[in-house]
Amino acid sequence: MATMTATDPKANVLPLLDGSTWPNATEALAQVNALPVPTSKTEAWKYTRVAKLFSQPYAAPKGDATVTLPARLPFETTRVVFVNGHFRADLSDDLKTDKGIVIDSLKQHLAHGPVKAHYGQIALIGDRLFTAMNTAAPTDGLIILATKGTKTSKPIHVLHITNGGQQLIQPRDLFMLHEGAEVEVIIEHVAEGNASTSLINSIRESVIGEGANLTIHLLQNEANGPAHIGLDGVTIGAKGRFSIDTTTLNGSLVRNEVNVALAGPEAHAELNGVYVLNGTTHCDNHTYIGHDVPDCTSDELYKGIVAEKGTGVFNGKVYVKQDAQRTRAYQSNANILQGDDAKVYTKPELEIYADDVKCSHGCTIGRLDEKGLFYLRSRGVSEAEARKMLSHAFMTDVLERITNEDWRKHLAGLIDAKLASL
């Protein structure tokens, strides 16, 4: 049973974590009781204060809520729908279209061998309270199992709909790609009504086998949406490839963590991000790439535009072990501030113990190019349109890294609409 006192800051979530039958739930609950809520004195959470997330009571998420599905994406996908963290087969497409690829509710596969082998082995709890919370009582999640040499014929569009407030929603995904498999996933979060008092605490574990390729496109566009704490844990085998692009346009408090282990020679990881923030939106992109073996490469590029009272945080760390010779790692974070109240905190890091490496990192914080703005204005372009054009140009090199042209065009339209509102 969960233990709590009147002064325990976790008292509002502990009752919802007790009694789960998911793997490792009992041990995880003990860790929830033992671990403190992160504060500004916790280095990894210095600029993202989460104590307020524990200040209200939560209810169990309602999977049977009646929702309105948004229009389908303007290109062909296989759509998988989750409502308040619960898989909804009645709203999803036929998930058996590609032979050799399993797409289903993770809850239905907990007893299967591949799940037992990998579940909880990548996103280790350690001292991370939110991982312990999720492991103690996941709501449900998505399993993708791609057998050797298989490939998705079209992107898998995972649509998470949050409907209603004061719910603790804990999605738990497990993606497993065997040798030579290729999978592309679009993960989109939307909110209905006022979901701003709900909390999404998600974990996604991805195992990429030798020569396999996993591409994830993550879109967070939740007006009046919930707080969102998310972790992607990824391990990449020899010659495997992992790519994720994270786009944050709306939300209240958003924390995106990506932890990658390059575990086999010639593995490659590419992490890209765009955030366009206004109002009081807070977005924290926290990344870690571990170069554990020789001959691996990684590339990170995150760019943000922050306006009004928005806050952007970037903390990226590249760790190169002593034996990881011939490492190539690049990391960059660039930001534009619009207004005196906008804030950005950025901290790129390199920790290198090998001597045959090529690594670089850097960050910039500035404002829109005044000379460029003046040039466009002198050619008859309105100030609002000139600012939008320069802001779009600032984001272009991140968007160009997205290999799916259909998704890139769709995303560019959403970003331009957001820029027009600043």
PDB file of C-alpha atoms in Angstrom, residues 74 219 221 247 249 388 392 399 405-421:
ATOM      1  CA  PRO A  74      -3.534  15.455 -45.615  1.00  0.00           C
ATOM      2  CA  LEU A 219       3.815  17.390 -32.409  1.00  0.00           C
ATOM      3  CA  ASN A 221      -0.172  21.585 -30.170  1.00  0.00           C
ATOM      4  CA  THR A 247       7.620  20.517 -32.494  1.00  0.00           C
ATOM      5  CA  LEU A 249       3.481  25.104 -30.541  1.00  0.00           C
ATOM      6  CA  LYS A 388       6.900  36.189 -40.128  1.00  0.00           C
ATOM      7  CA  HIS A 392      10.191  31.180 -40.992  1.00  0.00           C
ATOM      8  CA  LEU A 399      12.459  21.639 -41.173  1.00  0.00           C
ATOM      9  CA  GLU A 405       7.996  15.785 -47.481  1.00  0.00           C
ATOM     10  CA  ASP A 406       4.252  15.505 -46.719  1.00  0.00           C
ATOM     11  CA  TRP A 407       4.790  15.885 -42.980  1.00  0.00           C
ATOM     12  CA  ARG A 408       7.303  18.690 -43.531  1.00  0.00           C
ATOM     13  CA  LYS A 409       4.789  20.700 -45.580  1.00  0.00           C
ATOM     14  CA  HIS A 410       2.008  20.107 -43.053  1.00  0.00           C
ATOM     15  CA  LEU A 411       4.253  21.115 -40.184  1.00  0.00           C
ATOM     16  CA  ALA A 412       5.457  24.252 -41.988  1.00  0.00           C
ATOM     17  CA  GLY A 413       1.861  25.371 -42.364  1.00  0.00           C
ATOM     18  CA  LEU A 414       1.171  24.895 -38.652  1.00  0.00           C
ATOM     19  CA  ILE A 415       4.340  26.768 -37.714  1.00  0.00           C
ATOM     20  CA  ASP A 416       3.521  29.663 -40.071  1.00  0.00           C
ATOM     21  CA  ALA A 417       0.036  29.930 -38.556  1.00  0.00           C
ATOM     22  CA  LYS A 418       1.582  30.067 -35.104  1.00  0.00           C
ATOM     23  CA  LEU A 419       4.149  32.681 -36.167  1.00  0.00           C
ATOM     24  CA  ALA A 420       1.363  34.838 -37.569  1.00  0.00           C
ATOM     25  CA  SER A 421      -0.238  34.932 -34.102  1.00  0.00           C
TER      26      SER A 421
END
